[in-house]
Amino acid sequence: MLILNKTAGVFLKPSKRKVYEFLRSFNFHPGTLFLHKIVLGIETSCDDTAAAVVDETGNVLGEAIHCQTEVHLKTGGIVPAVAQQLHRDNIQRIVQEALSASRISPSDLSAIATTIKPGLALSLGVGLSFSLQLVGQLKKPFIPIHHMEAHALTIRLTNKVEFPFLVLLISGGHCLLALVQGVSDFLLLGKSLDIAPGDMLDKVARRLSLIKHPECSTMSGGKAIEHLAKQGNRFHFDIKPPLHRAKNCDFSFTGLQQVTNKRIMKKEKEEGIEEGQILSSAADIAATVQHTMACHIVKRTHRAILFCKQRDLLPQNNAVLVASGGVASNFYVRRALEILTNATQCTLLCPPPRLCTDNGIMIA
């Protein structure tokens, strides 16, 4: 609860007047009988303000999201203070839109669930402060949610997945492998020793100045790399996957980023251009980085599958691997994981791309 305590003391709570105005904006008929428990989920862990209303059977009754990508593209990355202000500006509207779409009155909610960790402290605090005020006014239970556990369990909204299963969470802020043995029962098998894969892709995209590329100017770094990689030769540069001799399931992406930066500097000298200009070999570099990242992820995941099967932690046949998080929406990575699961008699399941990125549905 370290992050919860930290964020709770950082922000002033929204004024009571704003909360009362928010509650008065709903004119639903009072006393409506609902047969299922209904939860409002609020997510503000990074740069997306999201909310959703979900019932206990998994039906999504309403959702809304405000994405900050366009703003952060201009600064070349997420600025925590900017993200915090954008959350403050949008959270009331987003929650109201989700509730309005669900046709549920706030008074008919069974509970309010909110991400409390991990994430950017400034962003988390906005959702937490708003939620605690709402909980106080409505006298509803508050459910603190671990962001990564929510990602891990999202697949159970779309597929009938029984415990145990293996989960691979890969995003811009996180990278881990865990055995999911129950709703709150996780065995951590491996994690990134440095940065996350999505963070690495964003940094490479910035170094390549892909925001200046006519085809990538409106894309996030990861999306720009994936788009440009389709046009490149993934074998043009020879880069070995990180930790290829390490006998564990951990990940590392800083070395890959540093090697790539050196290759970019070398190509800039060869082509006689300055940093900030677009290399003619940018697509080849993007393809190589994406391929090396995918190979690294697959090799570490393969070790985890073998470990779990050898110790009967997973079924020998038809074991399930769930891949979730923003990088799991990269179709090259998904295809690489499909090859792995086909070879190991496992089933690969991925939430729809819109549920791989941060959203209120997974929190609810």
Coordinates of C-alpha atoms in Angstrom, one line a residue:
M1 CA 0.0 0.0 0.0
L2 CA 3.1 2.2 -0.3
I3 CA 1.9 4.0 -3.4
L4 CA -1.6 4.4 -2.0
N5 CA -0.3 6.1 1.1
K6 CA 2.0 8.2 -1.0
T7 CA -0.5 9.4 -3.5
A8 CA -3.2 10.0 -0.8
G9 CA -1.1 12.7 0.7
V10 CA 0.0 14.4 -2.5
F11 CA -3.3 15.8 -3.7
L12 CA -6.1 17.9 -2.4
K13 CA -9.4 16.1 -2.8
P14 CA -11.9 17.4 -5.3
S15 CA -14.2 20.0 -3.8
K16 CA -17.5 18.8 -2.3
R17 CA -19.3 21.2 -4.6
K18 CA -17.8 19.5 -7.7
V19 CA -18.8 16.0 -6.4
Y20 CA -22.3 17.2 -5.6
E21 CA -22.6 18.7 -9.0
F22 CA -21.5 15.5 -10.5
L23 CA -24.1 13.5 -8.6
R24 CA -26.9 15.9 -9.3
S25 CA -26.2 15.6 -13.0
F26 CA -27.8 12.1 -13.0
N27 CA -31.6 11.9 -13.3
F28 CA -32.2 8.2 -13.4
H29 CA -35.3 6.9 -11.8
P30 CA -34.6 6.0 -8.1
G31 CA -35.4 2.6 -6.6
T32 CA -34.6 0.6 -9.8
L33 CA -34.0 -3.1 -8.8
F34 CA -30.8 -4.6 -10.2
L35 CA -30.3 -8.4 -9.9
H36 CA -26.5 -8.3 -10.3
K37 CA -23.8 -6.5 -8.4
I38 CA -22.5 -3.6 -10.4
V39 CA -19.0 -2.0 -10.1
L40 CA -17.6 1.3 -11.4
G41 CA -13.9 0.9 -12.3
I42 CA -11.6 3.9 -12.6
E43 CA -8.1 3.8 -14.1
T44 CA -5.5 6.6 -14.1
S45 CA -2.2 4.8 -13.6
C46 CA -0.4 6.5 -16.5
D47 CA -1.7 8.6 -19.4
D48 CA -5.2 7.3 -20.1
T49 CA -8.2 8.4 -18.1
A50 CA -10.7 5.5 -18.2
A51 CA -13.8 4.4 -16.5
A52 CA -16.3 1.5 -17.0
V53 CA -19.3 0.0 -15.4
V54 CA -19.3 -3.9 -15.3
D55 CA -21.7 -6.3 -13.6
E56 CA -20.7 -9.5 -11.8
T57 CA -21.4 -11.6 -14.8
G58 CA -18.8 -9.8 -16.9
N59 CA -21.2 -7.6 -18.9
V60 CA -19.8 -4.3 -19.8
L61 CA -22.6 -1.8 -19.3
G62 CA -20.8 1.4 -20.2
E63 CA -17.3 2.7 -20.7
A64 CA -15.4 5.8 -21.6
I65 CA -11.7 6.7 -22.1
H66 CA -9.6 9.8 -22.7
C67 CA -6.3 9.1 -24.3
Q68 CA -3.4 11.6 -23.9
T69 CA -1.2 10.2 -26.6
E70 CA -1.5 13.2 -28.9
V71 CA -0.3 15.6 -26.2
H72 CA 2.6 13.5 -25.1
L73 CA 3.8 13.0 -28.7
K74 CA 4.7 16.7 -28.8
T75 CA 7.0 16.4 -25.8
G76 CA 8.6 13.1 -26.9
G77 CA 7.3 11.2 -23.9
I78 CA 5.0 11.3 -20.9
V79 CA 5.5 14.3 -18.6
P80 CA 4.0 13.3 -15.2
A81 CA 2.8 16.8 -14.2
V82 CA 1.1 17.2 -17.6
A83 CA -0.5 13.8 -17.4
Q84 CA -1.7 14.7 -13.9
Q85 CA -3.4 17.9 -15.1
L86 CA -5.0 16.1 -18.0
H87 CA -6.4 13.5 -15.6
R88 CA -7.8 16.2 -13.4
D89 CA -9.4 18.0 -16.4
N90 CA -11.1 14.8 -17.7
I91 CA -11.8 12.4 -14.9
Q92 CA -15.3 13.8 -14.0
R93 CA -16.4 13.8 -17.6
I94 CA -15.1 10.3 -18.3
V95 CA -16.8 8.8 -15.2
Q96 CA -20.0 10.6 -16.1
E97 CA -19.9 9.3 -19.7
A98 CA -19.3 5.7 -18.5
L99 CA -22.2 5.9 -16.0
S100 CA -24.5 7.6 -18.6
A101 CA -23.8 4.9 -21.2
S102 CA -24.5 2.2 -18.6
R103 CA -27.9 3.8 -17.6
I104 CA -26.9 3.1 -14.0
S105 CA -27.4 5.7 -11.3
P106 CA -24.4 6.2 -9.0
S107 CA -26.6 5.3 -6.1
D108 CA -27.2 1.8 -7.6
L109 CA -23.5 0.9 -7.8
S110 CA -22.4 -1.9 -5.6
A111 CA -18.8 -0.7 -5.2
I112 CA -16.1 1.6 -6.7
A113 CA -12.8 0.0 -7.8
T114 CA -9.8 2.1 -8.6
T115 CA -6.2 1.4 -9.6
I116 CA -3.9 2.2 -6.6
K117 CA -0.6 0.7 -7.9
P118 CA 1.8 0.4 -9.8
G119 CA 2.0 3.5 -12.0
L120 CA 2.9 7.2 -12.0
A121 CA 2.2 8.6 -8.5
L122 CA 0.8 11.9 -9.9
S123 CA -1.6 10.1 -12.2
L124 CA -2.7 7.5 -9.6
G125 CA -3.4 10.2 -7.1
V126 CA -6.0 11.9 -9.3
G127 CA -8.1 8.7 -9.7
L128 CA -7.7 7.8 -6.0
S129 CA -8.7 11.3 -4.7
F130 CA -11.8 11.4 -7.0
S131 CA -12.8 7.9 -6.1
L132 CA -12.5 8.4 -2.3
Q133 CA -14.6 11.5 -2.5
L134 CA -17.2 9.6 -4.5
V135 CA -17.1 6.6 -2.1
G136 CA -17.6 9.0 0.8
Q137 CA -20.6 10.7 -0.8
L138 CA -22.3 7.5 -2.0
K139 CA -21.4 5.4 1.1
K140 CA -20.2 2.6 -1.2
P141 CA -17.4 0.0 -0.7
F142 CA -14.0 0.9 -2.1
I143 CA -11.9 -1.8 -3.8
P144 CA -8.2 -1.0 -4.4
I145 CA -6.9 -2.7 -7.5
H146 CA -3.4 -3.7 -8.5
H147 CA -2.9 -2.6 -12.1
M148 CA -1.0 -5.7 -13.2
E149 CA -3.4 -8.2 -11.6
A150 CA -6.2 -6.5 -13.5
H151 CA -4.3 -6.9 -16.8
A152 CA -3.7 -10.6 -15.9
L153 CA -7.3 -11.3 -15.3
T154 CA -8.9 -9.4 -18.2
I155 CA -8.9 -12.5 -20.4
R156 CA -11.5 -14.0 -18.1
L157 CA -14.0 -11.4 -19.4
T158 CA -13.6 -12.6 -23.0
N159 CA -12.7 -16.3 -22.6
K160 CA -13.5 -19.2 -20.2
V161 CA -10.1 -19.6 -18.7
E162 CA -9.6 -21.9 -15.7
F163 CA -6.8 -21.6 -13.2
P164 CA -3.9 -22.1 -13.4
F165 CA -2.6 -20.3 -16.4
L166 CA 0.6 -18.5 -17.4
V167 CA 0.5 -14.8 -18.0
L168 CA 2.9 -12.6 -19.9
L169 CA 2.4 -8.9 -19.2
I170 CA 4.3 -6.6 -21.6
S171 CA 3.7 -2.9 -21.9
G172 CA 5.3 0.5 -21.8
G173 CA 5.8 0.4 -18.1
H174 CA 5.9 -3.3 -17.1
C175 CA 7.2 -6.7 -18.2
L176 CA 6.7 -9.8 -16.2
L177 CA 5.8 -13.5 -16.3
A178 CA 3.6 -15.1 -13.7
L179 CA 1.7 -18.2 -12.9
V180 CA -1.9 -17.3 -12.1
Q181 CA -3.2 -19.8 -9.6
G182 CA -6.2 -17.8 -8.5
V183 CA -7.8 -14.4 -8.5
S184 CA -5.3 -13.1 -6.0
D185 CA -2.8 -15.9 -6.2
F186 CA 0.2 -15.1 -8.4
L187 CA 3.7 -16.8 -8.6
L188 CA 6.2 -14.4 -10.2
L189 CA 8.5 -16.2 -12.5
G190 CA 10.4 -13.4 -14.2
K191 CA 10.5 -9.6 -14.7
S192 CA 12.4 -6.9 -16.5
L193 CA 15.7 -6.1 -14.8
D194 CA 15.7 -2.6 -16.2
I195 CA 13.2 -1.0 -18.6
A196 CA 10.0 -2.3 -20.1
P197 CA 9.8 -3.3 -23.8
G198 CA 7.3 -0.6 -24.7
D199 CA 9.6 2.0 -23.1
M200 CA 12.5 0.7 -25.1
L201 CA 10.5 0.9 -28.4
D202 CA 9.4 4.5 -27.5
K203 CA 13.1 5.5 -26.9
V204 CA 14.3 3.9 -30.2
A205 CA 11.5 5.7 -32.0
R206 CA 12.5 9.0 -30.5
R207 CA 16.1 8.4 -31.4
L208 CA 15.1 7.7 -35.0
S209 CA 12.9 10.8 -34.9
L210 CA 10.0 8.9 -36.3
I211 CA 7.6 11.6 -35.3
K212 CA 9.0 13.4 -38.3
H213 CA 8.4 10.5 -40.6
P214 CA 5.3 11.3 -42.8
E215 CA 3.8 7.8 -42.1
C216 CA 4.4 7.9 -38.3
S217 CA 3.8 11.5 -37.2
T218 CA 0.5 10.7 -35.3
M219 CA 1.7 7.3 -33.9
S220 CA 3.1 6.4 -30.5
G221 CA 6.7 5.1 -30.5
G222 CA 5.7 1.5 -30.4
K223 CA 3.1 1.8 -33.1
A224 CA 5.6 3.7 -35.3
I225 CA 8.2 0.9 -34.9
E226 CA 5.6 -1.8 -35.7
H227 CA 4.4 0.1 -38.8
L228 CA 7.8 0.9 -40.2
A229 CA 9.1 -2.6 -39.4
K230 CA 6.7 -4.0 -42.0
Q231 CA 8.8 -2.3 -44.7
G232 CA 12.2 -3.3 -43.3
N233 CA 14.6 -6.2 -43.4
R234 CA 14.8 -7.7 -39.8
F235 CA 18.1 -9.4 -40.7
H236 CA 19.8 -6.3 -42.0
F237 CA 21.6 -5.8 -38.7
D238 CA 22.8 -8.5 -36.4
I239 CA 21.8 -8.0 -32.8
K240 CA 21.8 -10.8 -30.3
P241 CA 18.9 -11.1 -27.9
P242 CA 19.7 -10.0 -24.3
L243 CA 20.4 -12.5 -21.5
H244 CA 20.8 -15.3 -24.0
R245 CA 23.0 -17.2 -21.5
A246 CA 21.0 -16.4 -18.4
K247 CA 19.2 -19.5 -16.9
N248 CA 16.1 -17.7 -15.6
C249 CA 13.0 -16.1 -16.9
D250 CA 14.0 -12.4 -16.4
F251 CA 14.1 -9.8 -19.2
S252 CA 16.3 -6.9 -20.1
F253 CA 15.8 -4.3 -22.7
T254 CA 18.3 -1.5 -21.9
G255 CA 21.2 -3.3 -23.7
L256 CA 19.1 -3.7 -26.8
Q257 CA 18.3 0.0 -26.7
Q258 CA 22.0 1.0 -26.3
V259 CA 23.2 -1.3 -29.1
T260 CA 20.5 0.1 -31.3
N261 CA 21.6 3.7 -30.5
K262 CA 25.2 2.8 -31.5
R263 CA 23.9 1.4 -34.8
I264 CA 21.9 4.6 -35.4
M265 CA 24.9 6.8 -34.7
K266 CA 27.1 4.7 -37.1
K267 CA 24.5 4.9 -39.9
E268 CA 24.1 8.7 -39.4
K269 CA 27.9 9.1 -40.0
E270 CA 27.7 6.8 -43.0
E271 CA 24.8 8.7 -44.5
G272 CA 26.2 12.1 -43.6
I273 CA 23.2 13.3 -41.7
E274 CA 22.7 14.9 -38.3
E275 CA 20.7 13.5 -35.3
G276 CA 17.0 14.4 -35.8
Q277 CA 17.0 13.6 -39.6
I278 CA 15.4 10.4 -40.9
L279 CA 17.8 7.6 -41.9
S280 CA 17.2 5.7 -45.1
S281 CA 17.7 2.5 -43.1
A282 CA 15.1 3.5 -40.4
A283 CA 12.7 0.7 -41.5
D284 CA 15.5 -1.9 -41.3
I285 CA 16.5 -0.7 -37.8
A286 CA 12.8 -0.8 -36.7
A287 CA 12.4 -4.3 -38.1
T288 CA 15.6 -5.5 -36.4
V289 CA 14.7 -4.1 -33.0
Q290 CA 11.2 -5.5 -33.1
H291 CA 12.4 -8.9 -34.2
T292 CA 15.1 -9.0 -31.5
M293 CA 12.6 -7.9 -28.8
A294 CA 10.1 -10.6 -29.9
C295 CA 12.8 -13.3 -29.9
H296 CA 13.9 -12.3 -26.4
I297 CA 10.3 -12.3 -25.1
V298 CA 9.6 -15.7 -26.7
K299 CA 12.8 -17.3 -25.3
R300 CA 12.1 -16.2 -21.7
T301 CA 8.5 -17.3 -22.0
H302 CA 9.6 -20.7 -23.4
R303 CA 11.7 -21.2 -20.2
A304 CA 8.7 -20.3 -18.0
I305 CA 6.5 -22.9 -19.9
L306 CA 9.2 -25.6 -19.5
F307 CA 9.7 -24.7 -15.8
C308 CA 5.9 -24.9 -15.0
K309 CA 5.4 -28.1 -16.9
Q310 CA 8.4 -29.9 -15.4
R311 CA 7.0 -29.1 -11.9
D312 CA 3.3 -29.9 -12.9
L313 CA 2.3 -26.3 -12.3
L314 CA 0.6 -26.3 -15.6
P315 CA -1.2 -29.1 -17.5
Q316 CA 1.0 -31.0 -19.9
N317 CA -1.4 -30.5 -22.7
N318 CA -3.6 -27.5 -23.5
A319 CA -1.9 -25.2 -21.0
V320 CA -2.9 -21.6 -21.5
L321 CA -0.6 -18.7 -22.1
V322 CA -2.2 -15.3 -21.8
A323 CA -0.4 -12.3 -23.3
S324 CA -1.7 -8.9 -22.2
G325 CA -0.6 -5.3 -22.0
G326 CA 0.1 -2.7 -24.7
V327 CA 3.0 -4.5 -26.3
A328 CA 0.8 -7.6 -26.6
S329 CA -1.2 -5.7 -29.2
N330 CA 1.9 -5.8 -31.4
F331 CA 0.9 -8.4 -34.0
Y332 CA 4.5 -9.4 -34.8
V333 CA 5.0 -10.3 -31.1
R334 CA 1.7 -12.2 -31.1
R335 CA 2.7 -14.2 -34.1
A336 CA 6.0 -15.1 -32.5
L337 CA 4.1 -16.2 -29.3
E338 CA 1.7 -18.3 -31.5
I339 CA 4.7 -20.2 -33.0
L340 CA 5.9 -20.9 -29.4
T341 CA 2.6 -22.1 -28.1
N342 CA 2.0 -24.3 -31.1
A343 CA 5.4 -25.9 -30.5
T344 CA 4.8 -26.5 -26.8
Q345 CA 1.2 -27.8 -27.0
C346 CA -0.2 -24.6 -25.4
T347 CA -3.0 -22.3 -26.2
L348 CA -2.3 -18.6 -26.7
L349 CA -5.0 -16.2 -25.6
C350 CA -4.9 -12.4 -26.0
P351 CA -7.5 -9.9 -25.0
P352 CA -8.8 -7.8 -27.9
P353 CA -6.3 -5.0 -28.6
R354 CA -8.5 -2.4 -27.0
L355 CA -8.4 -4.3 -23.7
C356 CA -4.6 -4.8 -23.9
T357 CA -4.0 -1.2 -23.3
D358 CA -5.1 0.5 -20.1
N359 CA -8.8 0.7 -19.7
G360 CA -11.5 0.9 -17.0
I361 CA -13.1 -2.4 -17.9
M362 CA -10.2 -4.4 -16.5
I363 CA -10.4 -2.5 -13.3
A364 CA -14.1 -3.0 -12.8

